[in-house]
Short mmCIF file of C-alpha atoms in Angstrom, two decimals:
data_model
loop_
_atom_site.label_atom_id
_atom_site.label_comp_id
_atom_site.label_asym_id
_atom_site.label_seq_id
_atom_site.Cartn_x
_atom_site.Cartn_y
_atom_site.Cartn_z
CA UNK A 1 0.00 0.00 0.00
CA UNK A 2 1.21 3.49 -0.82
CA UNK A 3 0.53 6.55 1.31
CA UNK A 4 0.99 10.11 0.12
CA UNK A 5 1.47 13.12 2.36
CA UNK A 6 0.51 16.50 1.00
CA UNK A 7 -0.60 19.75 2.56
CA UNK A 8 -4.17 20.87 2.08
CA UNK A 9 -2.92 23.96 0.21
CA UNK A 10 -0.96 21.79 -2.23
CA UNK A 11 -3.93 19.50 -2.73
CA UNK A 12 -6.25 22.45 -3.29
CA UNK A 13 -3.88 23.97 -5.87
CA UNK A 14 -3.61 20.63 -7.69
CA UNK A 15 -7.38 20.18 -7.77
CA UNK A 16 -7.96 23.73 -9.01
CA UNK A 17 -5.53 23.11 -11.91
CA UNK A 18 -7.18 19.76 -12.62
CA UNK A 19 -10.70 21.24 -12.64
CA UNK A 20 -9.52 23.96 -15.02
CA UNK A 21 -8.57 21.26 -17.54
CA UNK A 22 -11.42 18.81 -16.84
CA UNK A 23 -14.31 20.46 -15.00
CA UNK A 24 -15.89 18.51 -12.15
CA UNK A 25 -18.52 15.96 -13.26
CA UNK A 26 -17.34 16.02 -16.90
CA UNK A 27 -14.66 13.34 -16.53
CA UNK A 28 -16.74 10.73 -18.31
CA UNK A 29 -17.14 13.03 -21.31
CA UNK A 30 -13.43 12.56 -22.02
CA UNK A 31 -13.25 8.77 -22.26
CA UNK A 32 -15.42 5.91 -23.39
CA UNK A 33 -14.98 3.61 -20.39
CA UNK A 34 -16.74 0.68 -22.05
CA UNK A 35 -14.44 0.88 -25.08
CA UNK A 36 -11.36 1.17 -22.85
CA UNK A 37 -12.34 -1.92 -20.85
CA UNK A 38 -13.14 -3.83 -24.04
CA UNK A 39 -9.71 -2.95 -25.46
CA UNK A 40 -7.95 -4.15 -22.30
CA UNK A 41 -9.89 -7.41 -22.29
CA UNK A 42 -9.27 -7.96 -25.99
CA UNK A 43 -5.54 -7.42 -25.52
CA UNK A 44 -5.51 -9.84 -22.57
CA UNK A 45 -7.22 -12.53 -24.65
CA UNK A 46 -4.57 -12.16 -27.36
CA UNK A 47 -1.98 -12.69 -24.65
#
């Protein structure tokens, strides 16, 4: 297990930059999760 330590100010700054690029609640607009999972499973079957 990995643990990260970060100040609340650093976390807030990171999240603000992240939300500027991908606004909150629009994450799923950026990727087709079903297609991504299908691609991973297909690759695993090919071995």
